[in-house]
Amino acid sequence: MKVDSAKICLIFREMADFLSIKGENPFRVRAYERTAETLEHLPGDLEELHRGGRLADIPGIGKGMLEKIDTILNTGRLPAHEKLKAEIPEGVRELLFIPEIGPKTVKLLHGTAKVANISDLEQFVKSGKLRDLPGMGAKTEENILRGIRLYRTSRARILLGKALPIVEEIVAELKNKASTWIERISPAGSLRRGKETIGDIDILVSSANSHPIMDAFVQLSPVEEVLAKGETKSSILTRQGLQMDLRVVLPDSFGAALQYFTGSKPHNINLRERAIKRGLKINEYGVFTQSGEKLGGKEEEEVYNLLDLPLIPPELREDRGEVEVAEAGKLPKLLENPEIKGDLHVHTQASDGTASIEDLIEKAKEKGYEYIAICDHSSSLRIGGGLSEKMLLAQIREIRNINCHLTDFQLLAGSEVDIKKDGSLDYPDDILKQLDIVVAALHTGFKQDEKTITDRVVKALQNPFVRIFAHPTGRLLGEREPYAIDLDKVLEVAKDKGIWLEINAQPQRLDLTDVWVMEAKKRGVKLAINTDAHNLQGLDLMTFGVVTARRGWLESSDVINTVPLEDLLKNLR
DNA sequence: GCCGTTTTCGGCCCGACTGTTTTCAGTCG
């Protein structure tokens, strides 16, 4: 029997929640959470990894968890889980997801007040009965009702690409309103780590005087509601329903605080445990000896150095082995934006884009590129204004013609060729061979089963003219799940055929994902970071692709569009 | 439940803010 790995992760998540509601040892709860977290980010087939004994090497997965994984893989169920699930109604677990409500409150609500779901809770609070419970007063009533509202409306994470401009605006306004007091300012949290989606936004400021900054913060123009205001920490809710936390620390602690608030949480826990082993203590104010002597904290790098580590780039701080690799002095020299020499997947107004070739060239030159590949859609993709064979041939001629007049820059004639339902390509080979670069992609048949889709892609990648497989999983964050594709198999074929996999830089795609990027690198498969731009501004999305590459530990040598034009052309021949 | 260069038992990251409390528990990140 084949057990869905998402189902296994859910079982461990639910175990953690159930046990926390029951008031179990929080460390035991954390062990389940940690296992779920680890399994969720594991590339490859869980069952295969388990049979190969590879799970046993992962920190945090011990004998007990291995046995449970084994049980689930063999039987599809976990008895302990089923017992708890029968005991705790589904709606009760959901109470945990409401902000301001934690395991203790859920236990109280369910155990004493027999509240079984969110609407129960709402009624219970509105009827005034909540106040009869110990420790519950008027403010808590208000907070819980707001929490319910928040949970029902806007608790979804937002795209990195959406969060970034909002943060830039807020930082600018704050700088403007409290410039006298702000020494340094930086976003922190998952935004700084470049995660594809952001929950809350964290901003860190160093200053000798926090009061005027806090005052300015809670009066910023996007503020809808002030959730908390203190001397070092304040939280607000923006009109878009986004929570934003501001922390203010003294200048001598800026580095330690930035490290601390950048996270991730598991990364920080790892560092702190490491500190303890060295007789040190880390908090957001600095690194201290046991006797309380401060050793550093002004710069982030000091924190790492005091733990005998080099500075670890924020994108790597996910507790995926970065601390151990840093200790061994083997951190990758991560890809940087200026190393990108061109963009190999760009649309024009000939299909569903809005930019002209001329404008694209100008913009690309401004960005310091040496080349871009024009890759409009192929004929069968009617919705994307796909080019007929005749139109494509005309575009190729146009591109060759324009190239005659270009110096220090070259257009590549390409196409984003649709992989049809049977795995054949949308243009015949005698057309494909006239192109400089062929980017193959799926745009239809997303509901096919895993074997059908994988076979289809594998067949397409066998075509000798295909060089790039675009947006390999087809996911659209928050809109569409990835199609069922066996990426393991795709990587194998890509390695064999010298196909480059795309990191599509569109913020709602970021496809491949960081963990699969890392896996591709491990397997020796090269990546192409492309914007898939449909307008001029679209070319600026490259930075999101680079961030994803960095989160996948890529160096410039892992990425094909870091090579100069001449080498790229050699490669394409 | 995990883990071990002081430990196979007894720890397990650390602090801010809030609300309901007269000294602290719960939640959050």
PDB file of C-alpha atoms (C1' of nucleotides) in Angstrom, chain B:
ATOM      1  C1'  DG B   1      10.136  11.948  22.384  1.00  0.00           C
ATOM      2  C1'  DC B   2      15.218  12.987  21.737  1.00  0.00           C
ATOM      3  C1'  DC B   3      19.826  12.879  23.177  1.00  0.00           C
ATOM      4  C1'  DG B   4      24.904  12.280  25.357  1.00  0.00           C
ATOM      5  C1'  DT B   5      33.477  14.892  25.169  1.00  0.00           C
ATOM      6  C1'  DT B   6      30.619  16.024  32.463  1.00  0.00           C
ATOM      7  C1'  DT B   7      24.905  12.529  31.655  1.00  0.00           C
ATOM      8  C1'  DT B   8      21.317   6.128  29.290  1.00  0.00           C
ATOM      9  C1'  DC B   9      18.513  10.024  33.328  1.00  0.00           C
ATOM     10  C1'  DG B  10      17.250  14.427  33.339  1.00  0.00           C
ATOM     11  C1'  DG B  11      17.646  17.885  30.987  1.00  0.00           C
ATOM     12  C1'  DC B  12      15.403  20.114  26.799  1.00  0.00           C
ATOM     13  C1'  DC B  13      16.075  28.329  24.067  1.00  0.00           C
ATOM     14  C1'  DC B  14      14.758  32.618  25.881  1.00  0.00           C
ATOM     15  C1'  DG B  15      12.487  36.816  26.742  1.00  0.00           C
ATOM     16  C1'  DA B  16       8.475  40.369  25.939  1.00  0.00           C
ATOM     17  C1'  DC B  17       3.841  41.484  26.511  1.00  0.00           C
ATOM     18  C1'  DT B  18      -0.795  40.913  28.246  1.00  0.00           C
ATOM     19  C1'  DG B  19      -4.372  40.095  31.421  1.00  0.00           C
ATOM     20  C1'  DT B  20      -5.818  38.855  35.558  1.00  0.00           C
ATOM     21  C1'  DT B  21      -3.514  38.669  38.860  1.00  0.00           C
ATOM     22  C1'  DT B  22      -1.252  40.740  43.957  1.00  0.00           C
ATOM     23  C1'  DT B  23       3.395  37.311  41.842  1.00  0.00           C
ATOM     24  C1'  DC B  24       2.345  34.728  37.622  1.00  0.00           C
ATOM     25  C1'  DA B  25       0.534  31.886  33.691  1.00  0.00           C
ATOM     26  C1'  DG B  26      -0.333  31.826  28.937  1.00  0.00           C
ATOM     27  C1'  DT B  27       0.891  32.973  24.370  1.00  0.00           C
ATOM     28  C1'  DC B  28       3.971  34.260  20.901  1.00  0.00           C
ATOM     29  C1'  DG B  29       7.931  34.442  18.026  1.00  0.00           C
TER      30       DG B  29
END
